[in-house]
Coordinates of C-alpha atoms and ligand atoms in Angstrom, one line a residue:
M5 CA 0.3 0.1 -0.1
P6 CA 1.4 3.7 -0.6
P7 CA 2.2 5.5 2.5
V8 CA -0.8 7.9 3.4
T9 CA 0.2 11.4 3.5
V10 CA -1.4 13.5 5.7
T11 CA -1.2 17.7 4.6
P12 CA -2.0 20.4 6.5
H13 CA -5.2 20.9 5.2
D14 CA -6.3 17.7 5.3
R15 CA -4.7 17.8 9.2
A16 CA -6.8 21.6 9.5
V17 CA -10.4 20.0 7.6
A18 CA -10.1 17.2 10.0
A19 CA -9.1 19.6 13.7
L20 CA -12.4 21.3 12.8
E21 CA -14.7 18.6 12.8
P22 CA -15.7 19.7 16.5
F23 CA -17.2 23.0 15.7
G24 CA -20.1 21.7 13.9
T25 CA -21.8 21.2 17.1
L26 CA -22.6 23.5 19.7
P27 CA -22.8 22.5 23.3
D28 CA -26.3 22.9 24.9
W29 CA -25.8 25.3 27.1
L30 CA -25.3 27.7 24.1
A31 CA -27.5 26.3 21.9
A32 CA -30.6 26.0 24.2
V33 CA -30.9 29.7 24.8
M34 CA -31.4 30.0 20.9
R35 CA -34.3 27.9 20.9
P36 CA -37.6 29.5 21.6
E37 CA -39.5 26.9 22.7
R38 CA -36.6 26.2 25.5
L39 CA -36.6 30.2 26.6
E40 CA -40.6 30.2 26.5
E41 CA -40.8 26.4 28.6
S42 CA -37.9 27.5 31.6
L43 CA -39.6 31.5 31.6
R44 CA -42.9 30.0 32.1
R45 CA -41.5 28.1 34.8
H46 CA -39.4 30.3 36.8
A47 CA -40.1 34.2 36.2
T48 CA -41.9 36.0 39.0
G49 CA -45.1 37.5 37.7
L50 CA -46.1 35.3 34.7
G51 CA -50.3 34.1 34.8
D52 CA -52.1 34.6 38.1
G53 CA -53.3 37.5 37.6
G54 CA -49.9 39.3 36.1
P55 CA -49.5 38.8 31.8
A56 CA -49.5 36.0 30.3
L57 CA -46.6 35.1 28.1
V58 CA -46.6 34.6 24.5
S59 CA -43.4 34.1 23.1
A60 CA -39.8 34.4 23.4
E61 CA -36.6 34.5 21.6
T62 CA -32.8 35.7 22.3
D63 CA -31.3 38.6 19.5
Q64 CA -28.4 38.6 20.3
L65 CA -25.7 36.7 21.9
R66 CA -22.3 38.3 22.1
A67 CA -19.0 36.6 23.9
K68 CA -17.1 39.3 25.5
G69 CA -14.3 37.2 27.2
E70 CA -15.4 35.1 29.8
R71 CA -18.9 36.5 29.8
W72 CA -22.1 35.5 27.3
L73 CA -24.5 38.9 26.8
V74 CA -27.8 38.0 25.6
R75 CA -30.8 39.9 24.8
V76 CA -34.0 38.6 24.6
L77 CA -37.3 39.8 23.5
V78 CA -40.1 38.8 25.6
T79 CA -44.2 39.0 24.4
L80 CA -46.6 39.5 26.7
A81 CA -50.4 39.4 27.0
W82 CA -52.2 41.2 29.9
P83 CA -55.3 40.8 30.8
D84 CA -56.6 44.2 31.3
R85 CA -55.6 45.5 27.6
D86 CA -55.9 44.3 23.8
E87 CA -52.4 44.7 22.5
H88 CA -49.3 42.6 23.5
S89 CA -46.4 44.2 24.6
E90 CA -42.9 43.3 24.1
V91 CA -40.5 43.3 26.7
A92 CA -36.6 43.5 25.8
L93 CA -34.5 41.4 28.2
V94 CA -31.0 42.0 29.2
G95 CA -28.8 39.7 31.1
E96 CA -25.2 37.3 30.9
L97 CA -25.6 33.8 30.3
H98 CA -23.1 31.7 32.3
P99 CA -21.3 28.4 30.5
P100 CA -20.7 25.2 32.6
H101 CA -18.2 25.3 35.5
L102 CA -14.5 24.6 34.0
P103 CA -12.1 23.7 35.9
G104 CA -9.7 25.3 37.7
R105 CA -12.5 28.3 38.1
A106 CA -14.1 29.3 41.1
D107 CA -17.6 30.5 40.1
D108 CA -19.2 27.5 38.7
G109 CA -21.4 29.6 36.8
A110 CA -25.1 28.4 38.5
V111 CA -27.8 30.3 38.4
V112 CA -29.8 30.0 40.9
A113 CA -34.0 30.3 41.2
S114 CA -34.8 33.2 43.5
E115 CA -38.4 33.3 44.9
G116 CA -40.4 37.5 45.6
E117 CA -38.7 39.4 42.7
P118 CA -40.8 42.6 44.0
A119 CA -40.9 44.4 40.0
R120 CA -43.9 43.2 37.9
P121 CA -43.0 41.6 34.5
G122 CA -41.6 44.7 31.9
E123 CA -41.1 47.0 34.8
P124 CA -37.9 48.4 35.5
G125 CA -35.7 46.5 38.1
W126 CA -37.9 42.7 36.7
R127 CA -35.2 40.1 37.4
V128 CA -35.9 36.7 35.5
R129 CA -33.3 34.0 36.9
L130 CA -33.6 30.9 34.7
P131 CA -31.1 28.3 36.3
D132 CA -31.8 25.2 33.8
L133 CA -30.9 27.7 31.2
R134 CA -28.0 29.5 32.6
L135 CA -29.7 32.8 32.5
E136 CA -29.6 35.9 34.6
L137 CA -32.0 38.8 32.8
T138 CA -33.4 41.9 34.0
A139 CA -35.4 44.8 32.1
E140 CA -33.7 46.7 29.2
E141 CA -33.7 50.6 30.2
S142 CA -31.9 52.4 27.9
D143 CA -29.2 52.0 25.4
G144 CA -26.3 53.6 28.0
A145 CA -24.0 52.7 24.4
L146 CA -25.7 55.1 22.2
P147 CA -26.9 57.8 24.3
S148 CA -28.2 60.0 21.0
L149 CA -31.1 58.0 20.4
G150 CA -34.0 58.7 22.3
D151 CA -33.4 62.6 20.6
L152 CA -32.7 60.0 17.1
V153 CA -35.9 58.3 17.3
D154 CA -37.9 61.7 18.6
P155 CA -39.6 63.4 15.2
D156 CA -39.2 66.7 16.8
A157 CA -35.4 66.5 18.1
S158 CA -34.3 64.9 15.3
A159 CA -36.0 67.2 12.8
R160 CA -33.7 70.1 14.7
L161 CA -30.7 67.9 14.8
I162 CA -30.3 67.1 10.9
E163 CA -32.0 71.2 10.2
G164 CA -28.2 71.7 12.6
M165 CA -26.1 69.4 10.7
L166 CA -27.1 70.0 7.1
H167 CA -26.4 73.8 7.4
D168 CA -22.5 73.3 8.3
A169 CA -23.0 70.5 5.4
G170 CA -23.4 73.4 3.1
Y171 CA -27.4 73.4 2.7
P172 CA -27.6 77.0 4.4
S173 CA -31.2 77.5 3.9
A174 CA -33.2 74.1 4.3
R175 CA -35.9 74.2 7.1
V176 CA -36.1 70.8 8.3
A177 CA -40.2 71.0 8.9
T178 CA -41.4 67.6 10.0
T179 CA -39.1 64.1 10.0
V180 CA -40.8 60.6 10.1
P181 CA -37.7 58.2 11.4
T182 CA -38.0 54.4 10.5
V183 CA -34.8 52.3 12.5
A184 CA -33.6 50.5 9.7
R185 CA -30.9 48.5 11.4
Y186 CA -30.4 48.6 15.6
K187 CA -27.5 46.2 16.9
P188 CA -28.3 47.1 20.8
G189 CA -24.9 48.4 22.4
S190 CA -23.1 49.0 18.8
R191 CA -24.8 51.0 16.6
C192 CA -28.2 51.8 15.0
T193 CA -29.1 53.6 11.3
I194 CA -31.9 55.4 11.2
V195 CA -34.1 56.6 7.6
Y196 CA -35.9 59.8 7.8
D197 CA -38.3 61.0 5.4
V198 CA -38.1 64.8 5.6
T199 CA -40.7 67.1 4.6
Y200 CA -38.7 70.8 3.8
D201 CA -40.4 74.2 4.6
P202 CA -40.5 75.1 2.0
P203 CA -40.1 71.8 -0.8
S204 CA -37.1 71.5 -2.5
A205 CA -35.9 68.6 -4.5
A206 CA -32.4 69.9 -3.5
L207 CA -31.8 68.6 -0.9
P208 CA -31.8 65.4 -0.2
N209 CA -34.6 63.3 0.6
P210 CA -34.4 60.9 2.7
V211 CA -32.0 61.1 5.3
I212 CA -29.8 58.4 6.9
A213 CA -28.4 59.4 10.4
K214 CA -25.9 56.4 12.1
T215 CA -25.0 56.5 15.5
H216 CA -22.3 54.5 17.1
Q217 CA -20.6 53.1 20.3
G218 CA -17.7 54.6 20.5
E219 CA -15.4 56.8 17.6
K220 CA -16.2 54.3 14.7
G221 CA -18.9 56.8 12.8
V222 CA -15.9 59.4 12.5
R223 CA -13.6 56.9 10.3
S224 CA -16.8 56.4 8.5
H225 CA -17.2 59.8 8.0
E226 CA -13.8 60.4 6.7
A227 CA -13.9 57.8 4.1
M228 CA -17.2 59.1 2.9
T229 CA -15.5 62.4 2.5
A230 CA -12.7 61.3 1.2
L231 CA -14.5 58.7 -1.6
W232 CA -17.1 61.7 -2.6
A233 CA -14.1 64.1 -3.8
T234 CA -13.2 61.8 -6.0
A235 CA -15.1 61.3 -9.2
L236 CA -17.3 58.2 -7.3
S237 CA -19.2 60.8 -6.2
S238 CA -20.4 61.1 -10.2
G239 CA -22.3 57.5 -9.5
D240 CA -21.2 56.2 -13.0
A241 CA -19.9 52.7 -12.0
A242 CA -20.7 52.6 -8.6
V243 CA -22.9 55.3 -6.1
I244 CA -22.4 55.8 -3.2
A245 CA -23.7 58.7 -0.3
E246 CA -23.1 62.0 0.1
P247 CA -21.8 62.3 3.7
L248 CA -23.3 64.9 5.5
G249 CA -21.6 65.1 8.7
Y250 CA -20.3 63.8 12.2
L251 CA -21.5 65.4 14.9
V252 CA -18.9 64.8 17.7
D253 CA -20.9 64.7 21.0
G254 CA -24.0 63.3 19.8
H255 CA -21.9 60.2 17.7
I256 CA -24.4 61.4 14.9
Q257 CA -23.1 60.5 11.3
L258 CA -25.5 61.7 8.8
Q259 CA -25.7 60.9 4.6
G260 CA -28.0 61.4 1.9
P261 CA -29.9 58.9 0.2
V262 CA -28.3 55.9 -2.2
P263 CA -31.7 53.9 -4.0
E264 CA -32.5 50.6 -2.7
D265 CA -35.2 49.0 -4.4
R266 CA -33.7 45.8 -3.2
I267 CA -30.3 44.7 -1.0
L268 CA -28.2 42.5 -3.1
K269 CA -28.2 40.0 -0.4
D270 CA -32.1 39.5 -0.3
L271 CA -32.1 39.0 -4.3
A272 CA -29.2 36.4 -3.8
H273 CA -31.6 34.5 -0.3
E274 CA -34.9 34.5 -3.1
A275 CA -32.8 33.5 -5.6
F276 CA -30.8 30.2 -4.3
Q277 CA -34.4 29.8 -1.8
T278 CA -35.9 29.3 -4.8
E279 CA -33.5 28.4 -7.7
D280 CA -35.5 30.0 -10.2
P281 CA -33.5 30.4 -13.2
V282 CA -34.6 34.2 -14.2
L283 CA -33.7 35.4 -10.1
L284 CA -30.5 33.5 -10.9
D285 CA -29.7 35.6 -14.3
D286 CA -30.3 38.3 -12.4
L287 CA -28.4 37.9 -9.8
R288 CA -25.6 36.9 -12.1
L289 CA -26.3 40.3 -14.3
H290 CA -26.5 42.1 -10.5
L291 CA -23.1 40.4 -9.7
R292 CA -21.4 41.5 -12.8
A293 CA -22.3 44.9 -11.5
T294 CA -21.2 44.6 -8.6
A295 CA -17.5 43.8 -9.7
L296 CA -17.8 46.7 -11.4
A297 CA -18.6 48.8 -8.6
L298 CA -15.9 47.2 -6.3
A299 CA -13.5 47.8 -8.8
A300 CA -14.8 51.2 -9.3
L301 CA -14.6 52.0 -5.4
H302 CA -10.6 50.2 -5.8
T303 CA -9.1 52.6 -8.8
S304 CA -11.0 55.6 -6.8
G305 CA -7.6 57.0 -5.9
A306 CA -8.8 58.4 -2.6
E307 CA -6.2 58.0 0.3
L308 CA -7.9 56.8 3.4
G309 CA -6.5 56.6 7.3
A310 CA -6.4 53.7 7.8
T311 CA -4.9 50.9 6.3
V312 CA -5.4 46.7 7.2
G313 CA -3.4 43.3 6.5
F314 CA -3.8 40.1 6.8
G315 CA -1.7 39.6 10.0
D316 CA -4.3 42.6 11.2
E317 CA -7.1 39.9 10.7
V318 CA -5.3 37.1 11.5
A319 CA -4.5 38.2 14.4
D320 CA -7.9 39.1 15.2
A321 CA -9.4 35.6 14.6
R322 CA -6.7 34.5 17.1
S323 CA -8.4 36.6 19.9
L324 CA -11.4 35.4 19.1
V325 CA -9.7 31.9 19.2
D326 CA -8.4 33.0 22.1
E327 CA -11.5 34.6 24.0
L328 CA -14.1 31.7 23.2
A329 CA -11.7 29.3 24.2
R330 CA -11.9 30.2 27.9
T331 CA -15.2 29.1 27.9
V332 CA -14.3 26.1 25.7
P333 CA -11.0 25.5 26.2
D334 CA -10.5 22.8 23.3
L335 CA -11.5 25.2 20.5
A336 CA -7.8 26.3 20.7
R337 CA -7.0 22.8 19.5
W338 CA -9.7 22.5 16.5
A339 CA -9.2 25.7 15.5
E340 CA -4.7 25.8 15.4
P341 CA -4.5 24.3 12.5
T342 CA -6.1 26.2 10.4
L343 CA -4.8 29.6 11.5
T344 CA -1.0 28.1 10.9
L345 CA -1.9 26.9 7.4
L346 CA -3.7 30.5 6.5
E347 CA -0.3 32.6 7.9
A348 CA 1.3 29.5 6.1
A349 CA -0.1 30.5 2.9
D350 CA -0.1 34.7 3.2
R351 CA 3.7 33.8 3.3
R352 CA 3.8 32.3 0.4
I353 CA 2.2 34.8 -1.8
P354 CA 2.4 38.6 -1.5
A355 CA 0.0 41.2 -1.5
D356 CA -1.3 43.3 -4.0
P357 CA -0.7 47.2 -3.7
Q358 CA -3.0 48.7 -1.6
V359 CA -6.4 50.8 -2.5
S360 CA -8.9 52.3 -1.0
S361 CA -11.0 49.4 0.4
H362 CA -14.1 48.9 2.1
N363 CA -13.0 46.1 4.3
S364 CA -16.7 44.5 5.0
F365 CA -17.5 44.2 1.4
S366 CA -20.3 41.9 1.5
P367 CA -23.9 41.2 -0.2
A368 CA -25.7 43.0 2.3
Q369 CA -23.8 46.6 2.1
V370 CA -24.3 46.6 -1.8
L371 CA -28.0 47.9 -2.5
L372 CA -29.9 48.3 -6.2
G373 CA -31.2 50.5 -8.0
P374 CA -32.2 52.0 -10.8
G375 CA -28.3 53.0 -12.0
A376 CA -25.1 51.4 -10.9
P377 CA -25.0 49.3 -7.7
A378 CA -24.7 51.4 -4.2
I379 CA -21.5 50.7 -2.2
I380 CA -22.8 51.8 2.0
D381 CA -21.2 50.9 5.2
F382 CA -18.2 52.4 5.4
D383 CA -17.5 52.4 9.5
S384 CA -14.1 50.0 8.6
A385 CA -13.3 51.3 6.0
A386 CA -9.4 51.4 5.4
M387 CA -6.3 50.7 2.9
G388 CA -5.8 47.3 2.0
E389 CA -5.0 44.7 -0.7
P390 CA -7.9 44.7 -3.0
A391 CA -8.2 40.6 -2.2
M392 CA -9.3 41.6 0.6
D393 CA -13.1 43.1 -0.6
V394 CA -13.1 40.7 -3.4
G395 CA -12.9 37.5 -1.2
R396 CA -14.4 38.6 1.4
F397 CA -17.1 39.4 -0.6
R398 CA -17.0 36.0 -2.2
A399 CA -16.8 34.2 0.9
G400 CA -20.6 36.5 2.1
L401 CA -22.1 35.1 -1.3
R402 CA -21.7 32.1 0.3
C403 CA -22.8 31.8 3.3
V404 CA -26.1 32.9 1.5
G405 CA -26.1 30.4 -1.1
V406 CA -25.4 27.1 1.2
P407 CA -27.7 28.1 4.2
A408 CA -30.5 29.0 1.7
L409 CA -30.8 24.8 0.6
A410 CA -31.8 24.4 4.3
K411 CA -36.1 24.5 4.0
G412 CA -35.7 23.3 0.5
P413 CA -36.4 19.3 -0.9
G414 CA -33.0 17.1 0.8
G415 CA -32.1 20.4 3.2
Y416 CA -28.2 19.6 3.0
R417 CA -28.3 16.3 1.4
E418 CA -24.3 15.9 0.6
D419 CA -25.7 15.7 -3.3
R420 CA -27.0 19.1 -2.9
V421 CA -25.0 20.5 -0.5
R422 CA -22.0 19.8 -3.3
A423 CA -23.9 21.2 -6.7
R424 CA -24.6 24.7 -4.2
L425 CA -20.8 24.5 -4.0
D426 CA -19.6 24.1 -7.5
L427 CA -23.3 26.8 -8.5
L428 CA -21.3 29.1 -5.9
D429 CA -17.6 28.3 -7.8
D430 CA -19.3 29.4 -10.8
L431 CA -20.8 32.8 -9.5
C432 CA -17.3 33.3 -7.4
D433 CA -15.6 32.8 -10.3
A434 CA -18.0 35.2 -12.8
F435 CA -17.4 37.6 -9.9
L436 CA -13.8 37.8 -9.9
D437 CA -13.6 38.1 -13.6
A438 CA -15.5 40.6 -14.1
Y439 CA -13.9 42.4 -11.2
R440 CA -10.6 41.9 -13.4
S441 CA -11.6 43.0 -16.4
R442 CA -11.5 46.6 -15.0
A443 CA -8.3 46.7 -12.1
P444 CA -5.8 43.6 -11.0
V445 CA -5.9 41.3 -7.8
T446 CA -4.3 38.0 -7.1
S447 CA -6.2 34.9 -7.3
E448 CA -4.3 33.2 -4.8
R449 CA -4.7 35.9 -2.3
V450 CA -8.5 36.0 -3.1
A451 CA -8.8 32.7 -1.9
L452 CA -7.1 33.4 1.1
W453 CA -8.9 36.0 2.4
E454 CA -11.4 34.1 1.4
S455 CA -10.9 31.4 3.8
L456 CA -10.0 33.5 6.7
D457 CA -13.4 35.3 6.0
L458 CA -15.3 32.0 6.3
F459 CA -13.2 30.9 9.6
T460 CA -14.4 34.3 11.0
S461 CA -17.7 33.4 9.8
L462 CA -17.6 29.7 11.6
L463 CA -16.4 31.0 15.1
H464 CA -19.1 33.6 15.2
T465 CA -21.7 30.9 14.9
W466 CA -20.2 30.1 18.4
T467 CA -20.3 33.8 19.6
K468 CA -23.2 34.3 18.5
G469 CA -25.4 31.2 18.7
R470 CA -26.3 31.0 15.2
I471 CA -27.0 27.5 15.2
E472 CA -28.7 27.3 12.3
K473 CA -25.7 28.4 10.6
V474 CA -23.2 25.6 11.7
T475 CA -23.7 23.1 9.3
P476 CA -24.0 25.2 6.5
R477 CA -20.8 27.1 7.6
L478 CA -18.6 24.4 7.7
A479 CA -19.0 22.6 4.9
T480 CA -18.3 26.0 3.2
L481 CA -15.1 26.0 5.4
R482 CA -13.9 23.4 4.1
H483 CA -14.9 23.5 0.6
S484 CA -12.6 26.6 0.5
L485 CA -9.7 25.1 2.2
G486 CA -9.9 22.6 -0.7
N487 CA -9.5 25.8 -3.1
P488 CA -6.0 24.7 -5.3
L489 CA -5.3 27.7 -5.6
L490 CA -4.9 28.6 -1.8
P491 CA -1.2 28.5 -1.8
S492 CA 0.5 25.9 0.0
Ligands
ADP1469 N1 -27.3 56.1 2.5 C1 -28.4 55.3 2.4 N2 -29.0 55.5 2.2 C2 -30.3 54.7 2.0 N3 -30.6 53.4 2.9 C3 -29.4 53.4 3.7 C4 -27.6 53.7 3.5 N4 -27.5 53.4 4.6 C5 -27.9 52.8 5.1 N5 -29.0 52.5 4.9 C6 -30.4 51.6 5.6 O1 -29.7 51.3 6.2 C7 -29.8 49.8 7.2 C8 -28.2 49.8 7.4 O2 -27.1 50.5 7.3 P1 -25.9 49.9 7.3 O3 -24.4 51.1 7.6 O4 -25.1 48.4 6.8 O5 -25.6 49.2 9.2 P2 -25.0 48.5 9.8 O6 -23.6 48.4 10.2 O7 -25.7 47.9 10.7 O8 -24.8 47.0 8.6 C9 -29.2 49.5 5.3 O9 -29.3 48.4 5.1 C10 -29.7 49.9 4.4 O10 -31.1 49.5 4.5
MG1470 MG1 -24.6 47.1 7.1

């Protein structure tokens, strides 16, 4: 028998296997039926004249070092009210006892909590799920949020910012705020329909405000300003939003609108789920246009303040592994061969020269409208090698395409996963070809960034408790590590 050669790639793929099963203490809180059952059993004040529990679900789980922060949305039905009310609970999931740690993480149920359900001070302890929660008060990390969702206060804020942005005659009569995206404790994006007095088509409408915890909005505003000063503002190959200002005190970034009929991610999801040939053709066309838009961003000539390289991103992935390993020590062993493989590959093929990059480019950051695709969300924008955005985008597309199998006939049956990965290879290669018709990029570097991004996404299925994403992301990463272009 010929000797069997075990390559670093085989070792990496084999070591990843245990990532495919989330431990029960982590998975349980993500299952609404488990949460509801536990709440009915342990929460004080439900039923017996108080409100009845209608439903509950964990809308956010975030690992921060040894702490697992949780946000749960609970819907209550009150005996004397027609409408249900929704209460947000925030708190911690306490992982089970680890050898050598003093605290065994146990959560003890307690009786006679004073506050009524939904009221400030309402505490819930769920020992079976190791959860401890209290009613959420205001979002302390986003102090401007109250004003931003208030029509009057936001109208004044927007008017003041527009004056400083070169629209001195703008008078904002009313605004209708709509929260487009809210990540509690992190950031919120609000879209405003503005009524100007007098009305004017020359004024931006809608306008978009985004507030961040910390200073991320400054980076975004500065990057958008640098990009807006280039030919990109013509909107020919790529549309970007006009930067309208940044308020240091409130951490508020204001920008103009880009057309949005559809998010590319949603089109991709529908096309992959239905496998409708018309939608898949449509997706191909939009992917091609997106590649050209990305090339336009990269060739803008703008100099952005921050710089990012592969080494920084591997270091971030390693920190994430270290953080998770505080709770699940074996995890470091599962991850190490992949990290070593990617670092070795990075040393083998040099990076291309840096260009003005998005640095979190994915199908969710592309809005489709009548003209060229719009690229949004410059929170992480930096100078980086072109393969970074190209590789991440391809990884993102795969992370939409494979999970779309879940509800179809046969689910993740092996032959279906195989066929889906082949289709994605084809679409990703077409994306790369279209990009290269306008700008240079080294294919091996694209494969490298793509694998790193898929690896980080797999880690996040753990940090965020994404039980439904574990299987498809692991399958996708293994496939990607097998790409012959990945330098070995
Ligand atoms: N300039 C814009 N024009 C129109 N809609 C926007 C604009 N910026 C953001 N949005 C809307 O807000 C949503 C969230 O914005 P984004 O900046 O991507 O936030 P996040 O950092 O949470 O991903 C987008 O998906 C889009 O629907
Ligand atoms: Mg975004």
